[in-house]
PDB file of C-alpha atoms in Angstrom:
ATOM      1  CA  MET A   1       0.007  -0.001  -0.008  1.00  0.00           C
ATOM      2  CA  GLY A   2       3.018   2.299   0.201  1.00  0.00           C
ATOM      3  CA  ASP A   3       4.031   4.772   2.908  1.00  0.00           C
ATOM      4  CA  PRO A   4       1.234   6.153   5.099  1.00  0.00           C
ATOM      5  CA  ALA A   5       2.050   9.772   4.370  1.00  0.00           C
ATOM      6  CA  PRO A   6       3.280  10.521   0.835  1.00  0.00           C
ATOM      7  CA  VAL A   7       4.986  13.859   0.351  1.00  0.00           C
ATOM      8  CA  LEU A   8       2.984  16.447  -1.526  1.00  0.00           C
ATOM      9  CA  PRO A   9       4.546  18.011  -4.638  1.00  0.00           C
ATOM     10  CA  ASP A  10       6.317  21.263  -3.897  1.00  0.00           C
ATOM     11  CA  THR A  11       4.254  24.266  -4.784  1.00  0.00           C
ATOM     12  CA  GLU A  12       4.155  27.802  -3.452  1.00  0.00           C
ATOM     13  CA  PRO A  13       1.377  28.653  -0.973  1.00  0.00           C
ATOM     14  CA  SER A  14      -1.573  30.541  -2.355  1.00  0.00           C
ATOM     15  CA  ILE A  15      -4.905  31.795  -1.084  1.00  0.00           C
ATOM     16  CA  VAL A  16      -7.995  30.071  -2.490  1.00  0.00           C
ATOM     17  CA  SER A  17      -9.555  32.365  -5.028  1.00  0.00           C
ATOM     18  CA  LYS A  18     -12.714  34.234  -4.112  1.00  0.00           C
ATOM     19  CA  GLN A  19     -14.552  32.479  -6.951  1.00  0.00           C
ATOM     20  CA  THR A  20     -13.529  29.097  -5.529  1.00  0.00           C
ATOM     21  CA  THR A  21     -14.692  29.726  -1.980  1.00  0.00           C
ATOM     22  CA  GLU A  22     -17.948  31.413  -2.893  1.00  0.00           C
ATOM     23  CA  ALA A  23     -19.147  28.670  -5.231  1.00  0.00           C
ATOM     24  CA  VAL A  24     -19.891  26.233  -2.423  1.00  0.00           C
ATOM     25  CA  PRO A  25     -23.449  24.866  -2.727  1.00  0.00           C
ATOM     26  CA  ALA A  26     -25.760  24.944   0.257  1.00  0.00           C
ATOM     27  CA  THR A  27     -26.450  21.598   1.861  1.00  0.00           C
ATOM     28  CA  VAL A  28     -29.988  22.419   2.901  1.00  0.00           C
ATOM     29  CA  PRO A  29     -32.140  24.462   0.467  1.00  0.00           C
ATOM     30  CA  GLU A  30     -33.881  27.540   1.797  1.00  0.00           C
ATOM     31  CA  SER A  31     -37.515  26.998   2.709  1.00  0.00           C
ATOM     32  CA  GLU A  32     -40.142  28.554   0.481  1.00  0.00           C
ATOM     33  CA  GLY A  33     -42.986  30.231   2.279  1.00  0.00           C
ATOM     34  CA  ASP A  34     -43.802  30.577   5.970  1.00  0.00           C
ATOM     35  CA  GLU A  35     -45.853  27.366   6.066  1.00  0.00           C
ATOM     36  CA  SER A  36     -43.013  25.265   4.642  1.00  0.00           C
ATOM     37  CA  GLU A  37     -40.555  26.873   7.005  1.00  0.00           C
ATOM     38  CA  GLU A  38     -42.753  26.071   9.993  1.00  0.00           C
ATOM     39  CA  ASP A  39     -43.060  22.442   8.898  1.00  0.00           C
ATOM     40  CA  GLU A  40     -39.308  22.010   8.608  1.00  0.00           C
ATOM     41  CA  SER A  41     -38.737  23.692  11.986  1.00  0.00           C
ATOM     42  CA  GLU A  42     -41.184  21.344  13.714  1.00  0.00           C
ATOM     43  CA  ILE A  43     -39.563  19.477  16.595  1.00  0.00           C
ATOM     44  CA  LEU A  44     -39.891  15.704  16.076  1.00  0.00           C
ATOM     45  CA  GLU A  45     -37.889  14.441  19.016  1.00  0.00           C
ATOM     46  CA  GLU A  46     -35.446  15.497  21.718  1.00  0.00           C
ATOM     47  CA  SER A  47     -32.406  13.838  23.197  1.00  0.00           C
ATOM     48  CA  PRO A  48     -32.735  12.086  26.568  1.00  0.00           C
ATOM     49  CA  CYS A  49     -30.900  14.979  28.239  1.00  0.00           C
ATOM     50  CA  GLY A  50     -33.098  17.542  26.457  1.00  0.00           C
ATOM     51  CA  ARG A  51     -30.150  19.450  24.947  1.00  0.00           C
ATOM     52  CA  TRP A  52     -30.651  18.482  21.270  1.00  0.00           C
ATOM     53  CA  LEU A  53     -33.945  18.967  19.458  1.00  0.00           C
ATOM     54  CA  LYS A  54     -34.472  16.995  16.228  1.00  0.00           C
ATOM     55  CA  ARG A  55     -36.238  18.967  13.474  1.00  0.00           C
ATOM     56  CA  ARG A  56     -38.159  17.713  10.466  1.00  0.00           C
ATOM     57  CA  GLU A  57     -35.690  19.289   8.000  1.00  0.00           C
ATOM     58  CA  GLU A  58     -33.417  16.615   6.535  1.00  0.00           C
ATOM     59  CA  VAL A  59     -29.729  17.097   5.736  1.00  0.00           C
ATOM     60  CA  SER A  60     -28.540  15.814   2.364  1.00  0.00           C
ATOM     61  CA  TYR A  61     -25.525  13.908   3.654  1.00  0.00           C
ATOM     62  CA  ARG A  62     -25.915  10.895   1.439  1.00  0.00           C
ATOM     63  CA  ASP A  63     -23.629   8.071   0.303  1.00  0.00           C
ATOM     64  CA  VAL A  64     -22.407   7.666   3.868  1.00  0.00           C
ATOM     65  CA  PRO A  65     -22.690   3.916   4.648  1.00  0.00           C
ATOM     66  CA  GLY A  66     -24.330   3.125   7.971  1.00  0.00           C
ATOM     67  CA  ILE A  67     -26.189   6.404   8.365  1.00  0.00           C
ATOM     68  CA  ASP A  68     -29.820   5.852   7.349  1.00  0.00           C
ATOM     69  CA  CYS A  69     -31.070   9.400   7.830  1.00  0.00           C
ATOM     70  CA  ALA A  70     -29.818  12.780   9.013  1.00  0.00           C
ATOM     71  CA  TYR A  71     -31.805  15.777  10.284  1.00  0.00           C
ATOM     72  CA  LEU A  72     -31.043  19.272  11.357  1.00  0.00           C
ATOM     73  CA  ALA A  73     -31.204  19.717  15.117  1.00  0.00           C
ATOM     74  CA  MET A  74     -30.772  22.556  17.550  1.00  0.00           C
ATOM     75  CA  ASP A  75     -28.196  22.622  20.317  1.00  0.00           C
ATOM     76  CA  THR A  76     -30.172  24.422  22.996  1.00  0.00           C
ATOM     77  CA  GLU A  77     -27.041  25.085  25.124  1.00  0.00           C
ATOM     78  CA  GLU A  78     -24.855  26.583  22.413  1.00  0.00           C
ATOM     79  CA  GLY A  79     -27.658  27.980  20.227  1.00  0.00           C
ATOM     80  CA  VAL A  80     -26.246  26.452  17.031  1.00  0.00           C
ATOM     81  CA  GLU A  81     -27.507  23.918  14.491  1.00  0.00           C
ATOM     82  CA  VAL A  82     -26.081  20.408  14.539  1.00  0.00           C
ATOM     83  CA  VAL A  83     -26.801  17.182  12.655  1.00  0.00           C
ATOM     84  CA  TRP A  84     -28.880  14.420  14.192  1.00  0.00           C
ATOM     85  CA  ASN A  85     -27.695  11.195  12.504  1.00  0.00           C
ATOM     86  CA  GLU A  86     -29.498   7.867  12.859  1.00  0.00           C
ATOM     87  CA  ALA A  87     -28.144   4.394  12.146  1.00  0.00           C
ATOM     88  CA  MET A  88     -30.725   1.637  12.244  1.00  0.00           C
ATOM     89  CA  PHE A  89     -29.968  -1.963  13.272  1.00  0.00           C
ATOM     90  CA  SER A  90     -31.837  -4.786  11.591  1.00  0.00           C
ATOM     91  CA  GLU A  91     -32.029  -7.021  14.662  1.00  0.00           C
ATOM     92  CA  THR A  92     -32.450  -6.194  18.344  1.00  0.00           C
ATOM     93  CA  LYS A  93     -30.495  -9.310  19.369  1.00  0.00           C
ATOM     94  CA  LYS A  94     -27.545  -8.314  17.171  1.00  0.00           C
ATOM     95  CA  PHE A  95     -27.721  -4.738  18.456  1.00  0.00           C
ATOM     96  CA  LYS A  96     -27.554  -5.759  22.101  1.00  0.00           C
ATOM     97  CA  ALA A  97     -24.631  -8.088  21.388  1.00  0.00           C
ATOM     98  CA  GLN A  98     -22.636  -5.202  19.893  1.00  0.00           C
ATOM     99  CA  GLU A  99     -23.808  -2.400  22.179  1.00  0.00           C
ATOM    100  CA  ASP A 100     -20.800  -2.447  24.526  1.00  0.00           C
ATOM    101  CA  LYS A 101     -18.390  -2.369  21.613  1.00  0.00           C
ATOM    102  CA  LEU A 102     -20.264   0.497  20.006  1.00  0.00           C
ATOM    103  CA  LYS A 103     -20.211   2.515  23.217  1.00  0.00           C
ATOM    104  CA  SER A 104     -16.452   2.051  23.664  1.00  0.00           C
ATOM    105  CA  VAL A 105     -15.818   3.230  20.117  1.00  0.00           C
ATOM    106  CA  PHE A 106     -18.120   6.231  20.279  1.00  0.00           C
ATOM    107  CA  GLU A 107     -16.733   7.319  23.660  1.00  0.00           C
ATOM    108  CA  VAL A 108     -13.347   7.644  21.961  1.00  0.00           C
ATOM    109  CA  LEU A 109     -14.857   9.588  19.056  1.00  0.00           C
ATOM    110  CA  THR A 110     -16.327  12.213  21.376  1.00  0.00           C
ATOM    111  CA  LEU A 111     -12.732  12.971  22.502  1.00  0.00           C
ATOM    112  CA  ILE A 112     -11.455  13.662  18.983  1.00  0.00           C
ATOM    113  CA  ASP A 113     -10.510  17.314  18.579  1.00  0.00           C
ATOM    114  CA  HIS A 114      -8.895  18.432  15.325  1.00  0.00           C
ATOM    115  CA  PRO A 115      -9.604  21.470  13.109  1.00  0.00           C
ATOM    116  CA  ASN A 116      -9.973  19.271  10.023  1.00  0.00           C
ATOM    117  CA  ILE A 117     -12.317  16.668  11.517  1.00  0.00           C
ATOM    118  CA  VAL A 118     -16.076  17.220  11.840  1.00  0.00           C
ATOM    119  CA  LYS A 119     -16.798  17.446  15.562  1.00  0.00           C
ATOM    120  CA  PHE A 120     -18.520  14.422  17.115  1.00  0.00           C
ATOM    121  CA  HIS A 121     -20.536  15.894  20.010  1.00  0.00           C
ATOM    122  CA  ARG A 122     -22.499  13.056  21.596  1.00  0.00           C
ATOM    123  CA  TYR A 123     -24.181   9.713  20.982  1.00  0.00           C
ATOM    124  CA  TRP A 124     -26.800   7.507  22.630  1.00  0.00           C
ATOM    125  CA  THR A 125     -28.589   4.280  21.870  1.00  0.00           C
ATOM    126  CA  ASP A 126     -32.285   3.506  21.491  1.00  0.00           C
ATOM    127  CA  HIS A 127     -33.467  -0.113  21.818  1.00  0.00           C
ATOM    128  CA  GLY A 128     -36.685   0.581  19.925  1.00  0.00           C
ATOM    129  CA  LYS A 129     -40.150   1.643  20.999  1.00  0.00           C
ATOM    130  CA  VAL A 130     -43.645   0.152  20.530  1.00  0.00           C
ATOM    131  CA  ASN A 131     -45.995   2.209  18.366  1.00  0.00           C
ATOM    132  CA  GLU A 132     -49.285   2.352  20.310  1.00  0.00           C
ATOM    133  CA  LYS A 133     -51.317   2.550  17.085  1.00  0.00           C
ATOM    134  CA  THR A 134     -49.665  -0.157  14.985  1.00  0.00           C
ATOM    135  CA  LYS A 135     -48.301  -2.165  17.961  1.00  0.00           C
ATOM    136  CA  GLN A 136     -45.051  -2.551  15.967  1.00  0.00           C
ATOM    137  CA  THR A 137     -41.658  -2.067  17.599  1.00  0.00           C
ATOM    138  CA  SER A 138     -39.260   0.329  15.875  1.00  0.00           C
ATOM    139  CA  LYS A 139     -35.813  -0.944  15.049  1.00  0.00           C
ATOM    140  CA  PRO A 140     -32.978  -0.271  17.498  1.00  0.00           C
ATOM    141  CA  ARG A 141     -30.744   2.627  16.501  1.00  0.00           C
ATOM    142  CA  VAL A 142     -27.731   4.683  17.386  1.00  0.00           C
ATOM    143  CA  ILE A 143     -28.116   8.468  17.340  1.00  0.00           C
ATOM    144  CA  LEU A 144     -25.016  10.556  16.637  1.00  0.00           C
ATOM    145  CA  ILE A 145     -24.874  14.314  17.092  1.00  0.00           C
ATOM    146  CA  THR A 146     -22.268  15.898  14.825  1.00  0.00           C
ATOM    147  CA  GLU A 147     -21.158  19.343  13.717  1.00  0.00           C
ATOM    148  CA  PHE A 148     -23.291  20.834  10.915  1.00  0.00           C
ATOM    149  CA  MET A 149     -21.295  21.649   7.776  1.00  0.00           C
ATOM    150  CA  SER A 150     -23.629  24.117   6.043  1.00  0.00           C
ATOM    151  CA  SER A 151     -21.498  24.468   2.907  1.00  0.00           C
ATOM    152  CA  GLY A 152     -21.866  20.860   1.831  1.00  0.00           C
ATOM    153  CA  SER A 153     -19.499  18.138   0.688  1.00  0.00           C
ATOM    154  CA  LEU A 154     -16.425  18.328  -1.456  1.00  0.00           C
ATOM    155  CA  LYS A 155     -18.291  16.163  -3.984  1.00  0.00           C
ATOM    156  CA  GLN A 156     -20.981  18.840  -4.345  1.00  0.00           C
ATOM    157  CA  PHE A 157     -18.332  21.514  -4.719  1.00  0.00           C
ATOM    158  CA  LEU A 158     -16.539  19.581  -7.454  1.00  0.00           C
ATOM    159  CA  LYS A 159     -19.781  19.149  -9.398  1.00  0.00           C
ATOM    160  CA  LYS A 160     -20.457  22.874  -9.182  1.00  0.00           C
ATOM    161  CA  THR A 161     -16.897  23.682 -10.291  1.00  0.00           C
ATOM    162  CA  LYS A 162     -17.135  21.346 -13.302  1.00  0.00           C
ATOM    163  CA  LYS A 163     -20.531  22.780 -14.249  1.00  0.00           C
ATOM    164  CA  ASN A 164     -18.947  26.234 -14.342  1.00  0.00           C
ATOM    165  CA  SER A 165     -16.167  24.930 -16.589  1.00  0.00           C
ATOM    166  CA  ARG A 166     -13.464  25.675 -14.054  1.00  0.00           C
ATOM    167  CA  LYS A 167     -10.624  23.695 -12.503  1.00  0.00           C
ATOM    168  CA  ILE A 168      -9.328  23.436  -8.967  1.00  0.00           C
ATOM    169  CA  PRO A 169      -6.115  25.487  -8.759  1.00  0.00           C
ATOM    170  CA  LEU A 170      -3.065  23.400  -7.951  1.00  0.00           C
ATOM    171  CA  GLN A 171      -2.375  25.531  -4.865  1.00  0.00           C
ATOM    172  CA  SER A 172      -5.858  24.916  -3.500  1.00  0.00           C
ATOM    173  CA  TRP A 173      -5.584  21.198  -4.264  1.00  0.00           C
ATOM    174  CA  LYS A 174      -2.345  21.029  -2.293  1.00  0.00           C
ATOM    175  CA  ARG A 175      -3.834  22.912   0.658  1.00  0.00           C
ATOM    176  CA  TRP A 176      -6.845  20.611   0.833  1.00  0.00           C
ATOM    177  CA  CYS A 177      -4.655  17.517   0.553  1.00  0.00           C
ATOM    178  CA  SER A 178      -2.454  18.804   3.376  1.00  0.00           C
ATOM    179  CA  GLN A 179      -5.471  19.392   5.609  1.00  0.00           C
ATOM    180  CA  ILE A 180      -6.908  15.924   4.929  1.00  0.00           C
ATOM    181  CA  LEU A 181      -3.537  14.274   5.569  1.00  0.00           C
ATOM    182  CA  SER A 182      -3.249  16.245   8.798  1.00  0.00           C
ATOM    183  CA  ALA A 183      -6.590  14.868   9.957  1.00  0.00           C
ATOM    184  CA  LEU A 184      -5.659  11.293   8.952  1.00  0.00           C
ATOM    185  CA  SER A 185      -2.283  11.609  10.709  1.00  0.00           C
ATOM    186  CA  TYR A 186      -4.097  12.657  13.879  1.00  0.00           C
ATOM    187  CA  LEU A 187      -6.466   9.667  13.712  1.00  0.00           C
ATOM    188  CA  HIS A 188      -3.697   7.208  12.858  1.00  0.00           C
ATOM    189  CA  SER A 189      -1.554   8.517  15.748  1.00  0.00           C
ATOM    190  CA  CYS A 190      -4.215   7.621  18.332  1.00  0.00           C
ATOM    191  CA  SER A 191      -3.650   4.554  20.490  1.00  0.00           C
ATOM    192  CA  PRO A 192      -4.936   2.328  19.097  1.00  0.00           C
ATOM    193  CA  PRO A 193      -5.030   3.974  15.660  1.00  0.00           C
ATOM    194  CA  ILE A 194      -8.448   5.115  14.478  1.00  0.00           C
ATOM    195  CA  ILE A 195      -9.075   3.975  10.893  1.00  0.00           C
ATOM    196  CA  HIS A 196     -11.582   6.114   9.022  1.00  0.00           C
ATOM    197  CA  GLY A 197     -12.511   3.390   6.533  1.00  0.00           C
ATOM    198  CA  ASN A 198     -14.994   5.526   4.581  1.00  0.00           C
ATOM    199  CA  LEU A 199     -13.036   8.421   3.103  1.00  0.00           C
ATOM    200  CA  THR A 200     -14.587   9.705  -0.151  1.00  0.00           C
ATOM    201  CA  CYS A 201     -15.377  13.139  -1.551  1.00  0.00           C
ATOM    202  CA  ASP A 202     -18.872  12.652  -0.049  1.00  0.00           C
ATOM    203  CA  THR A 203     -17.439  12.414   3.472  1.00  0.00           C
ATOM    204  CA  ILE A 204     -15.140  15.437   3.113  1.00  0.00           C
ATOM    205  CA  PHE A 205     -16.747  18.811   3.755  1.00  0.00           C
ATOM    206  CA  ILE A 206     -15.658  22.274   2.735  1.00  0.00           C
ATOM    207  CA  GLN A 207     -16.312  25.626   4.393  1.00  0.00           C
ATOM    208  CA  HIS A 208     -16.565  29.036   2.764  1.00  0.00           C
ATOM    209  CA  ASN A 209     -13.111  29.966   4.061  1.00  0.00           C
ATOM    210  CA  GLY A 210     -11.540  27.045   2.187  1.00  0.00           C
ATOM    211  CA  LEU A 211     -11.092  24.843   5.267  1.00  0.00           C
ATOM    212  CA  VAL A 212     -11.906  21.196   4.673  1.00  0.00           C
ATOM    213  CA  LYS A 213     -12.985  18.661   7.293  1.00  0.00           C
ATOM    214  CA  ILE A 214     -13.419  14.921   7.135  1.00  0.00           C
ATOM    215  CA  GLY A 215     -16.567  13.416   8.585  1.00  0.00           C
ATOM    216  CA  SER A 216     -18.120   9.982   9.180  1.00  0.00           C
ATOM    217  CA  VAL A 217     -15.108   8.934  11.234  1.00  0.00           C
ATOM    218  CA  ALA A 218     -14.796   5.220  12.092  1.00  0.00           C
ATOM    219  CA  PRO A 219     -18.032   4.056  10.479  1.00  0.00           C
ATOM    220  CA  ASP A 220     -16.740   0.453  10.605  1.00  0.00           C
ATOM    221  CA  ALA A 221     -18.058   0.414  14.164  1.00  0.00           C
ATOM    222  CA  ILE A 222     -21.586   0.297  12.757  1.00  0.00           C
ATOM    223  CA  HIS A 223     -21.071  -0.949   9.186  1.00  0.00           C
ATOM    224  CA  LYS A 224     -21.252  -4.657   9.808  1.00  0.00           C
ATOM    225  CA  ASN A 225     -24.168  -4.426  12.210  1.00  0.00           C
ATOM    226  CA  VAL A 226     -26.623  -2.148  10.477  1.00  0.00           C
ATOM    227  CA  LYS A 227     -29.021  -2.959   7.640  1.00  0.00           C
ATOM    228  CA  THR A 228     -27.159  -0.644   5.255  1.00  0.00           C
ATOM    229  CA  PHE A 229     -23.702  -1.991   4.543  1.00  0.00           C
ATOM    230  CA  ARG A 230     -21.890  -3.124   1.403  1.00  0.00           C
ATOM    231  CA  GLU A 231     -24.963  -3.273  -0.800  1.00  0.00           C
ATOM    232  CA  ASN A 232     -25.425   0.474  -0.373  1.00  0.00           C
ATOM    233  CA  ILE A 233     -21.832   1.482  -0.954  1.00  0.00           C
ATOM    234  CA  LYS A 234     -21.596   3.161  -4.332  1.00  0.00           C
ATOM    235  CA  ASN A 235     -17.951   4.238  -4.194  1.00  0.00           C
ATOM    236  CA  PHE A 236     -16.203   0.878  -4.265  1.00  0.00           C
ATOM    237  CA  HIS A 237     -13.322   2.386  -6.249  1.00  0.00           C
ATOM    238  CA  PHE A 238     -12.340   4.334  -3.093  1.00  0.00           C
ATOM    239  CA  LEU A 239     -11.760   1.071  -1.235  1.00  0.00           C
ATOM    240  CA  ALA A 240      -8.345  -0.575  -1.065  1.00  0.00           C
ATOM    241  CA  PRO A 241      -8.377  -4.191  -2.318  1.00  0.00           C
ATOM    242  CA  GLU A 242      -7.838  -5.671   1.150  1.00  0.00           C
ATOM    243  CA  TRP A 243     -10.878  -3.814   2.541  1.00  0.00           C
ATOM    244  CA  ALA A 244     -13.168  -6.488   1.100  1.00  0.00           C
ATOM    245  CA  GLU A 245     -11.394  -9.276   2.989  1.00  0.00           C
ATOM    246  CA  ASP A 246     -13.119  -9.904   6.334  1.00  0.00           C
ATOM    247  CA  THR A 247     -10.209 -12.021   7.549  1.00  0.00           C
ATOM    248  CA  ILE A 248      -7.609  -9.277   7.123  1.00  0.00           C
ATOM    249  CA  THR A 249      -6.904  -6.768   9.900  1.00  0.00           C
ATOM    250  CA  LEU A 250      -7.299  -3.340   8.351  1.00  0.00           C
ATOM    251  CA  THR A 251      -4.509  -0.820   8.751  1.00  0.00           C
ATOM    252  CA  PRO A 252      -4.231   2.965   8.270  1.00  0.00           C
ATOM    253  CA  ALA A 253      -2.921   2.248   4.778  1.00  0.00           C
ATOM    254  CA  ILE A 254      -6.491   1.774   3.496  1.00  0.00           C
ATOM    255  CA  ASP A 255      -7.176   5.402   4.347  1.00  0.00           C
ATOM    256  CA  ILE A 256      -4.170   6.501   2.327  1.00  0.00           C
ATOM    257  CA  PHE A 257      -5.506   4.579  -0.696  1.00  0.00           C
ATOM    258  CA  ALA A 258      -8.903   6.271  -0.276  1.00  0.00           C
ATOM    259  CA  PHE A 259      -7.170   9.629   0.156  1.00  0.00           C
ATOM    260  CA  GLY A 260      -5.330   9.079  -3.122  1.00  0.00           C
ATOM    261  CA  MET A 261      -8.682   8.503  -4.862  1.00  0.00           C
ATOM    262  CA  CYS A 262     -10.076  11.684  -3.298  1.00  0.00           C
ATOM    263  CA  ALA A 263      -6.984  13.606  -4.417  1.00  0.00           C
ATOM    264  CA  LEU A 264      -7.424  12.289  -7.938  1.00  0.00           C
ATOM    265  CA  GLU A 265     -11.139  13.114  -8.111  1.00  0.00           C
ATOM    266  CA  THR A 266     -10.456  16.612  -6.747  1.00  0.00           C
ATOM    267  CA  ALA A 267      -7.767  17.242  -9.364  1.00  0.00           C
ATOM    268  CA  ALA A 268      -9.737  15.759 -12.269  1.00  0.00           C
ATOM    269  CA  LEU A 269     -13.188  16.955 -10.999  1.00  0.00           C
ATOM    270  CA  GLU A 270     -14.595  13.517 -11.823  1.00  0.00           C
ATOM    271  CA  LEU A 271     -13.322   9.992 -12.410  1.00  0.00           C
ATOM    272  CA  ALA A 272     -13.456   8.442 -15.860  1.00  0.00           C
ATOM    273  CA  THR A 273     -15.621   5.344 -16.158  1.00  0.00           C
ATOM    274  CA  ASN A 274     -15.528   2.321 -18.464  1.00  0.00           C
ATOM    275  CA  GLY A 275     -17.919   4.091 -20.803  1.00  0.00           C
ATOM    276  CA  GLU A 276     -21.211   2.389 -19.937  1.00  0.00           C
ATOM    277  CA  THR A 277     -24.232   4.596 -20.392  1.00  0.00           C
ATOM    278  CA  GLY A 278     -27.134   5.278 -18.064  1.00  0.00           C
ATOM    279  CA  GLY A 279     -24.924   6.028 -15.100  1.00  0.00           C
ATOM    280  CA  GLY A 280     -23.810   2.411 -14.852  1.00  0.00           C
ATOM    281  CA  GLY A 281     -20.177   3.028 -15.754  1.00  0.00           C
ATOM    282  CA  GLN A 282     -17.642   1.557 -13.348  1.00  0.00           C
ATOM    283  CA  VAL A 283     -14.392   3.151 -12.267  1.00  0.00           C
ATOM    284  CA  THR A 284     -11.928   0.429 -13.268  1.00  0.00           C
ATOM    285  CA  PRO A 285      -8.145   0.419 -12.695  1.00  0.00           C
ATOM    286  CA  GLU A 286      -7.784   1.369 -16.343  1.00  0.00           C
ATOM    287  CA  ALA A 287     -10.205   4.265 -15.864  1.00  0.00           C
ATOM    288  CA  ILE A 288      -8.256   5.427 -12.819  1.00  0.00           C
ATOM    289  CA  GLU A 289      -5.014   5.442 -14.793  1.00  0.00           C
ATOM    290  CA  LYS A 290      -6.766   7.353 -17.581  1.00  0.00           C
ATOM    291  CA  SER A 291      -7.864  10.020 -15.088  1.00  0.00           C
ATOM    292  CA  ILE A 292      -4.319  10.312 -13.719  1.00  0.00           C
ATOM    293  CA  ASP A 293      -2.912  10.655 -17.245  1.00  0.00           C
ATOM    294  CA  SER A 294      -5.366  13.487 -17.941  1.00  0.00           C
ATOM    295  CA  LEU A 295      -3.646  15.666 -15.292  1.00  0.00           C
ATOM    296  CA  GLU A 296      -1.048  18.192 -16.466  1.00  0.00           C
ATOM    297  CA  ASP A 297       1.288  18.369 -13.462  1.00  0.00           C
ATOM    298  CA  GLU A 298       3.792  15.490 -13.334  1.00  0.00           C
ATOM    299  CA  MET A 299       4.458  15.787  -9.596  1.00  0.00           C
ATOM    300  CA  GLN A 300       0.737  15.694  -8.944  1.00  0.00           C
ATOM    301  CA  LYS A 301       0.451  12.497 -10.990  1.00  0.00           C
ATOM    302  CA  ASP A 302       3.374  10.928  -9.142  1.00  0.00           C
ATOM    303  CA  PHE A 303       1.979  11.846  -5.732  1.00  0.00           C
ATOM    304  CA  ILE A 304      -1.415  10.263  -6.502  1.00  0.00           C
ATOM    305  CA  ARG A 305       0.152   7.094  -7.881  1.00  0.00           C
ATOM    306  CA  LYS A 306       2.219   6.658  -4.710  1.00  0.00           C
ATOM    307  CA  CYS A 307      -0.977   6.760  -2.646  1.00  0.00           C
ATOM    308  CA  LEU A 308      -2.550   4.057  -4.786  1.00  0.00           C
ATOM    309  CA  ILE A 309       0.346   1.569  -4.761  1.00  0.00           C
TER     310      ILE A 309
END
């Protein structure tokens, strides 16, 4: 898999252009009309401690395995918006068997503090409740309260940039790569190392000031126990080959492979497919090499290839 921290190509520092930072799409569209706004602001649920209030308005954080739904919520202590994430378990028995492990993992995540990692505020578990009308019991779930990134994902930003027929400046690309590597280095330096395991341009978020943060940290803690797992993962090309082997102990190197794919997609704005129509094209090794060859900077090409070895 190569060294855990490849050296970025030497380039001079530069400030992200005003056009680049202002083109970030909003994650949650503005409500139209007072009635619609009232509906979205309706409080659906509150946390056991009463601090976080779940609203009806959904957050479009998609393609994040393990998270079934995400809503805007209000932090009544800090007066800021946060994200109320829910991961559903398919079986109560399986959930209870894994509950202690989940708690130990999430307790560690609440201690993570890095400027390039989306803040993980709190979590709690819900064993399911009986609906008095239908008499059906809801599925057990884990609720995660995370920082709200209002500017959206890097994937959304890249789509907007491509639509406007622009490219990501090399200086900005280097800055973002450095920030992501800084976050991964922090996680991998923990004892034991925290492996992200789900790094894609959908789980990297960008702010208006050009700062990027990685989210969905350590989803492997819920991946193999929730109803949404491998069948819902669309970005298989971001996964290192050994990730698919259940018998292999995963190492931080899989995050470096995924980072290399993110670096490539950011530089190329999109990844070439095998040419199938109807959105069914797959990103094959040949397509990845084609995307790398399309880049102009030789050091950039070499850096990405070293991540993917």
